[in-house]
Structures are given as C-alpha cells and as structure tokens.
Amino acid sequence: MIPILLQIMTIFILDFETTGLNPYHDDIIDIGCKVLDQDITFQCLVKPESKRRVDDYITTLTGITNQMLSKQGKQYILACQDFINFIIEQSDGSTNYIISHNGDGFDFIILKKILRDLRLHQKLPESFPPIQYIDTIPFAKRLLENQKRFSLSTLSKVFSIPQPEAHRALPDVFNLEKLYRQLCLRLGSKYQVKDLLLNPDYIYNYIHLKD
C-alpha cells in the first residue's frame, strides 16, 4: 500500500433525498451534509424544481410530505446556493473530499448538476474549491470480500449501526459517517496503518487500485 501521509483538508459526508431514483431527472427534496468528525452540519428541505408533487411512495419512504416542502422547503437555486456556501465556509481552500454511499451512481451526479446549474445562473462563487469524490460502495466491495449486498441499510446492520430516520438526508449522513469510520478501521487493521479516517487520499487510492 502507498505510505500514509496525513494532510490538511476538509472531508464532507453528503446525502441527497429525491423524488425518485433517477439522478438526472428527479427533484432534490432534502440535502444533508456534515464535516467528518466535527459537529458541523447542513440540512435543507427543497421545493421540487419541476413543481411536481411528491408521490405517496416517496412520502412513505422518507417521511417528507408535500406540506412539509411547501412550508419548510427552499426554492431550488436558493437551497443550492446555501449548500455550496456551507461547503465553501468549511473549506480550507484546498481540495475538498466528499463521501457518499452510491455517490458515483447518484449523489455525485446530483452534486455536479447543482454546480452546473449555479454556473448557468452565475451564482457559483469563483472561490469554490476542487472536489475529490469517494464512494463507500466500491470501498466496501473491495474490503468486505464475503459481503453480497452493499446498501447503506445492509452494511449498517453488518456493523451494528443504528438507523433512526432512514432515508432522511441528515440522519443518513450520520449513519454513513459511522459506516465510513468502521470501514477505515477495518482497512487500517488489515494493513496495520493508523489514522485512515482523516486520510482520504489513501482511501481513494485503495478504491481505485492505486496501491
């Protein structure tokens, strides 16, 4: 493995809840984000950009109702601005690392859409730092050799992580932070290295077979 080298950076845990499973076309309705290992969070309900109503299946899954979004949700662009400003405010100006579960297939696609939309509206600050993306599904797939299923719910049960309010963005962020910690501990034990939680480059290289 590549020798461990501790760096100064900001690591975020991120989750989006949407009106469906298509990250290209479905609407964001809930954003949750947290600075890893710090009590610094962001949460925001979002009015559907398409103005379509949330169907009963999504309400049952997430607990988010159309009434909640109408009363508490922010307009899409305003919510995106607030979220990106949170990232900027917590960043040290260097590369940010953003961790999501199924990020490559879902959350990172949505984040890139947010950045694109803010650019189109000329509302993305020039100071927005570069991002390195870490998806915990390929991390778990490489590390857990005998595991067959890799949903956040399944892996949380594997590591005995409680799941209150599953499918709400910020509670899922807290669950994912605990899962990420457990995966880092398991990897550190396997290769006898310490402090992997705060060394995302090591994790990124492990996931992408750069070791």
mmCIF file of C-alpha atoms in Angstrom:
data_model
loop_
_atom_site.group_PDB
_atom_site.id
_atom_site.type_symbol
_atom_site.label_atom_id
_atom_site.label_comp_id
_atom_site.label_asym_id
_atom_site.label_seq_id
_atom_site.Cartn_x
_atom_site.Cartn_y
_atom_site.Cartn_z
ATOM 1 C CA MET A 1 0.000 0.000 0.000
ATOM 2 C CA ILE A 2 1.040 3.640 -0.503
ATOM 3 C CA PRO A 3 2.667 5.056 2.653
ATOM 4 C CA ILE A 4 0.216 7.066 4.706
ATOM 5 C CA LEU A 5 0.678 10.820 4.708
ATOM 6 C CA LEU A 6 -1.655 12.937 6.806
ATOM 7 C CA GLN A 7 -2.950 16.032 5.068
ATOM 8 C CA ILE A 8 -4.893 19.145 5.917
ATOM 9 C CA MET A 9 -8.226 19.145 4.101
ATOM 10 C CA THR A 10 -11.956 19.192 4.712
ATOM 11 C CA ILE A 11 -13.897 15.958 4.399
ATOM 12 C CA PHE A 12 -17.659 16.051 3.972
ATOM 13 C CA ILE A 13 -20.310 13.338 4.245
ATOM 14 C CA LEU A 14 -23.172 14.013 1.817
ATOM 15 C CA ASP A 15 -26.613 12.618 1.086
ATOM 16 C CA PHE A 16 -29.493 13.740 -1.121
ATOM 17 C CA GLU A 17 -33.096 12.587 -0.990
ATOM 18 C CA THR A 18 -35.041 12.972 -4.218
ATOM 19 C CA THR A 19 -38.455 12.307 -5.737
ATOM 20 C CA GLY A 20 -37.189 9.151 -7.456
ATOM 21 C CA LEU A 21 -34.167 7.065 -8.389
ATOM 22 C CA ASN A 22 -33.069 8.960 -11.495
ATOM 23 C CA PRO A 23 -30.328 11.435 -10.525
ATOM 24 C CA TYR A 24 -30.572 13.197 -13.891
ATOM 25 C CA HIS A 25 -34.286 13.987 -13.867
ATOM 26 C CA ASP A 26 -35.781 13.624 -10.384
ATOM 27 C CA ASP A 27 -36.030 16.549 -7.981
ATOM 28 C CA ILE A 28 -33.948 17.098 -4.860
ATOM 29 C CA ILE A 29 -36.154 17.389 -1.795
ATOM 30 C CA ASP A 30 -33.670 17.012 1.069
ATOM 31 C CA ILE A 31 -29.964 17.847 1.422
ATOM 32 C CA GLY A 32 -27.829 16.613 4.310
ATOM 33 C CA CYS A 33 -24.129 17.274 4.770
ATOM 34 C CA LYS A 34 -21.654 17.043 7.641
ATOM 35 C CA VAL A 35 -17.991 17.772 8.199
ATOM 36 C CA LEU A 36 -16.375 14.461 9.093
ATOM 37 C CA ASP A 37 -15.615 14.054 12.795
ATOM 38 C CA GLN A 38 -16.953 17.521 13.641
ATOM 39 C CA ASP A 39 -20.298 18.759 14.931
ATOM 40 C CA ILE A 40 -20.844 20.923 11.836
ATOM 41 C CA THR A 41 -23.865 20.084 9.694
ATOM 42 C CA PHE A 42 -26.097 21.386 6.927
ATOM 43 C CA GLN A 43 -29.682 20.305 6.302
ATOM 44 C CA CYS A 44 -32.271 21.780 3.975
ATOM 45 C CA LEU A 45 -35.625 20.743 2.568
ATOM 46 C CA VAL A 46 -36.013 21.742 -1.082
ATOM 47 C CA LYS A 47 -39.148 22.546 -3.069
ATOM 48 C CA PRO A 48 -39.180 20.312 -6.188
ATOM 49 C CA GLU A 49 -37.642 22.250 -9.061
ATOM 50 C CA SER A 50 -40.153 20.740 -11.509
ATOM 51 C CA LYS A 51 -43.018 21.734 -9.173
ATOM 52 C CA ARG A 52 -44.294 18.154 -9.338
ATOM 53 C CA ARG A 53 -45.866 16.781 -6.195
ATOM 54 C CA VAL A 54 -44.075 14.123 -4.149
ATOM 55 C CA ASP A 55 -45.864 10.802 -4.575
ATOM 56 C CA ASP A 56 -47.056 8.576 -1.739
ATOM 57 C CA TYR A 57 -44.192 6.090 -2.146
ATOM 58 C CA ILE A 58 -41.546 8.752 -1.518
ATOM 59 C CA THR A 59 -43.503 10.171 1.407
ATOM 60 C CA THR A 60 -43.753 6.691 2.950
ATOM 61 C CA LEU A 61 -40.035 6.075 2.359
ATOM 62 C CA THR A 62 -38.702 9.422 3.600
ATOM 63 C CA GLY A 63 -41.452 10.870 5.766
ATOM 64 C CA ILE A 64 -41.279 14.035 3.651
ATOM 65 C CA THR A 65 -44.702 15.346 2.688
ATOM 66 C CA ASN A 66 -45.780 17.932 0.140
ATOM 67 C CA GLN A 67 -46.998 20.073 3.031
ATOM 68 C CA MET A 68 -43.546 19.981 4.643
ATOM 69 C CA LEU A 69 -41.904 21.047 1.402
ATOM 70 C CA SER A 70 -44.426 23.812 0.860
ATOM 71 C CA LYS A 71 -43.942 25.255 4.352
ATOM 72 C CA GLN A 72 -40.283 24.484 5.092
ATOM 73 C CA GLY A 73 -38.658 23.893 1.704
ATOM 74 C CA LYS A 74 -36.450 26.441 -0.030
ATOM 75 C CA GLN A 75 -36.511 27.225 -3.710
ATOM 76 C CA TYR A 76 -34.081 25.010 -5.626
ATOM 77 C CA ILE A 77 -31.451 27.614 -6.579
ATOM 78 C CA LEU A 78 -31.532 29.245 -3.141
ATOM 79 C CA ALA A 79 -31.112 25.844 -1.444
ATOM 80 C CA CYS A 80 -28.210 25.011 -3.768
ATOM 81 C CA GLN A 81 -26.550 28.352 -3.022
ATOM 82 C CA ASP A 82 -26.869 27.809 0.723
ATOM 83 C CA PHE A 83 -25.446 24.301 0.420
ATOM 84 C CA ILE A 84 -22.458 25.358 -1.698
ATOM 85 C CA ASN A 85 -21.811 28.311 0.614
ATOM 86 C CA PHE A 86 -21.684 25.830 3.500
ATOM 87 C CA ILE A 87 -19.017 23.841 1.641
ATOM 88 C CA ILE A 88 -17.013 26.991 0.957
ATOM 89 C CA GLU A 89 -17.288 28.249 4.534
ATOM 90 C CA GLN A 90 -15.963 24.969 5.936
ATOM 91 C CA SER A 91 -13.232 24.526 3.332
ATOM 92 C CA ASP A 92 -9.608 25.452 3.965
ATOM 93 C CA GLY A 93 -9.232 26.378 0.303
ATOM 94 C CA SER A 94 -7.581 23.143 -0.787
ATOM 95 C CA THR A 95 -9.239 20.102 -2.345
ATOM 96 C CA ASN A 96 -12.426 19.018 -0.598
ATOM 97 C CA TYR A 97 -13.261 15.330 -0.219
ATOM 98 C CA ILE A 98 -16.913 14.377 -0.430
ATOM 99 C CA ILE A 99 -18.053 10.942 0.721
ATOM 100 C CA SER A 100 -21.382 9.435 -0.293
ATOM 101 C CA HIS A 101 -22.904 5.978 -0.448
ATOM 102 C CA ASN A 102 -23.564 5.120 -4.103
ATOM 103 C CA GLY A 103 -22.141 8.531 -4.883
ATOM 104 C CA ASP A 104 -20.851 7.504 -8.314
ATOM 105 C CA GLY A 105 -24.316 6.368 -9.375
ATOM 106 C CA PHE A 106 -26.379 9.010 -7.623
ATOM 107 C CA ASP A 107 -25.215 11.722 -5.215
ATOM 108 C CA PHE A 108 -22.149 12.879 -7.160
ATOM 109 C CA ILE A 109 -24.240 13.165 -10.327
ATOM 110 C CA ILE A 110 -26.684 15.394 -8.453
ATOM 111 C CA LEU A 111 -23.878 17.488 -6.976
ATOM 112 C CA LYS A 112 -22.360 18.040 -10.415
ATOM 113 C CA LYS A 113 -25.799 19.112 -11.669
ATOM 114 C CA ILE A 114 -26.048 21.613 -8.798
ATOM 115 C CA LEU A 115 -22.660 23.067 -9.702
ATOM 116 C CA ARG A 116 -23.653 23.265 -13.362
ATOM 117 C CA ASP A 117 -26.953 24.981 -12.569
ATOM 118 C CA LEU A 118 -25.283 27.527 -10.304
ATOM 119 C CA ARG A 119 -22.751 28.286 -13.018
ATOM 120 C CA LEU A 120 -25.565 28.804 -15.528
ATOM 121 C CA HIS A 121 -27.232 31.225 -13.108
ATOM 122 C CA GLN A 122 -23.850 32.871 -12.429
ATOM 123 C CA LYS A 123 -24.211 32.051 -8.746
ATOM 124 C CA LEU A 124 -21.250 29.706 -8.243
ATOM 125 C CA PRO A 125 -18.511 31.591 -6.371
ATOM 126 C CA GLU A 126 -15.119 31.641 -8.044
ATOM 127 C CA SER A 127 -13.646 30.522 -4.731
ATOM 128 C CA PHE A 128 -15.338 27.118 -4.932
ATOM 129 C CA PRO A 129 -12.521 24.581 -4.379
ATOM 130 C CA PRO A 130 -11.877 21.372 -6.338
ATOM 131 C CA ILE A 131 -13.530 18.140 -5.194
ATOM 132 C CA GLN A 132 -12.314 14.575 -4.845
ATOM 133 C CA TYR A 133 -15.146 12.041 -4.672
ATOM 134 C CA ILE A 134 -15.190 8.900 -2.507
ATOM 135 C CA ASP A 135 -17.998 6.353 -2.906
ATOM 136 C CA THR A 136 -18.324 3.952 0.021
ATOM 137 C CA ILE A 137 -19.897 1.193 -2.096
ATOM 138 C CA PRO A 138 -16.716 0.338 -4.055
ATOM 139 C CA PHE A 139 -14.782 0.853 -0.819
ATOM 140 C CA ALA A 140 -16.931 -1.785 0.902
ATOM 141 C CA LYS A 141 -16.903 -4.084 -2.143
ATOM 142 C CA ARG A 142 -13.122 -4.230 -2.197
ATOM 143 C CA LEU A 143 -12.712 -4.505 1.567
ATOM 144 C CA LEU A 144 -15.515 -6.909 2.548
ATOM 145 C CA GLU A 145 -14.709 -9.985 0.479
ATOM 146 C CA ASN A 146 -17.631 -12.159 1.598
ATOM 147 C CA GLN A 147 -20.324 -9.481 1.588
ATOM 148 C CA LYS A 148 -23.022 -9.847 -1.087
ATOM 149 C CA ARG A 149 -25.196 -6.769 -0.572
ATOM 150 C CA PHE A 150 -23.962 -3.226 -0.122
ATOM 151 C CA SER A 151 -26.890 -0.939 0.610
ATOM 152 C CA LEU A 152 -26.417 1.516 3.462
ATOM 153 C CA SER A 153 -29.092 -0.348 5.399
ATOM 154 C CA THR A 154 -27.399 -3.730 4.939
ATOM 155 C CA LEU A 155 -23.896 -2.512 5.783
ATOM 156 C CA SER A 156 -25.212 -0.639 8.818
ATOM 157 C CA LYS A 157 -26.596 -3.942 10.101
ATOM 158 C CA VAL A 158 -23.256 -5.668 9.406
ATOM 159 C CA PHE A 159 -21.515 -3.142 11.676
ATOM 160 C CA SER A 160 -24.402 -2.859 14.187
ATOM 161 C CA ILE A 161 -25.010 0.807 13.363
ATOM 162 C CA PRO A 162 -28.473 2.082 14.436
ATOM 163 C CA GLN A 163 -30.567 3.631 11.652
ATOM 164 C CA PRO A 164 -33.024 6.163 13.065
ATOM 165 C CA GLU A 165 -34.962 8.103 10.419
ATOM 166 C CA ALA A 166 -33.507 6.164 7.495
ATOM 167 C CA HIS A 167 -33.985 7.877 4.123
ATOM 168 C CA ARG A 168 -33.818 11.360 5.558
ATOM 169 C CA ALA A 169 -30.688 13.097 4.333
ATOM 170 C CA LEU A 170 -29.007 14.199 7.559
ATOM 171 C CA PRO A 171 -29.743 11.015 9.571
ATOM 172 C CA ASP A 172 -28.353 9.001 6.644
ATOM 173 C CA VAL A 173 -25.260 11.219 6.735
ATOM 174 C CA PHE A 174 -24.739 10.375 10.403
ATOM 175 C CA ASN A 175 -25.160 6.660 9.613
ATOM 176 C CA LEU A 176 -22.718 6.888 6.720
ATOM 177 C CA GLU A 177 -20.152 8.661 8.867
ATOM 178 C CA LYS A 178 -20.259 5.726 11.294
ATOM 179 C CA LEU A 179 -20.014 3.235 8.439
ATOM 180 C CA TYR A 180 -17.073 5.091 6.891
ATOM 181 C CA ARG A 181 -15.319 5.032 10.258
ATOM 182 C CA GLN A 182 -15.828 1.274 10.543
ATOM 183 C CA LEU A 183 -14.550 0.672 7.007
ATOM 184 C CA CYS A 184 -11.461 2.783 7.738
ATOM 185 C CA LEU A 185 -10.816 0.862 10.951
ATOM 186 C CA ARG A 186 -11.192 -2.457 9.122
ATOM 187 C CA LEU A 187 -8.806 -1.354 6.374
ATOM 188 C CA GLY A 188 -6.320 0.043 8.895
ATOM 189 C CA SER A 189 -6.344 -3.222 10.801
ATOM 190 C CA LYS A 190 -5.822 -5.199 7.600
ATOM 191 C CA TYR A 191 -2.744 -3.223 6.559
ATOM 192 C CA GLN A 192 -1.609 -2.101 10.043
ATOM 193 C CA VAL A 193 -1.913 1.638 9.365
ATOM 194 C CA LYS A 194 -3.438 4.310 11.576
ATOM 195 C CA ASP A 195 -5.471 7.493 11.094
ATOM 196 C CA LEU A 196 -7.124 6.408 7.858
ATOM 197 C CA LEU A 197 -10.290 8.281 8.826
ATOM 198 C CA LEU A 198 -8.577 11.574 8.086
ATOM 199 C CA ASN A 199 -6.540 10.411 5.116
ATOM 200 C CA PRO A 200 -8.988 10.201 2.212
ATOM 201 C CA ASP A 201 -6.219 10.039 -0.413
ATOM 202 C CA TYR A 202 -5.241 6.651 0.983
ATOM 203 C CA ILE A 203 -8.872 5.507 0.765
ATOM 204 C CA TYR A 204 -9.267 6.889 -2.757
ATOM 205 C CA ASN A 205 -6.125 5.067 -3.911
ATOM 206 C CA TYR A 206 -7.327 1.854 -2.282
ATOM 207 C CA ILE A 207 -10.712 2.055 -4.013
ATOM 208 C CA HIS A 208 -9.193 2.810 -7.403
ATOM 209 C CA LEU A 209 -6.484 0.125 -7.149
ATOM 210 C CA LYS A 210 -3.674 2.655 -6.983
ATOM 211 C CA ASP A 211 -1.736 0.744 -4.341
#
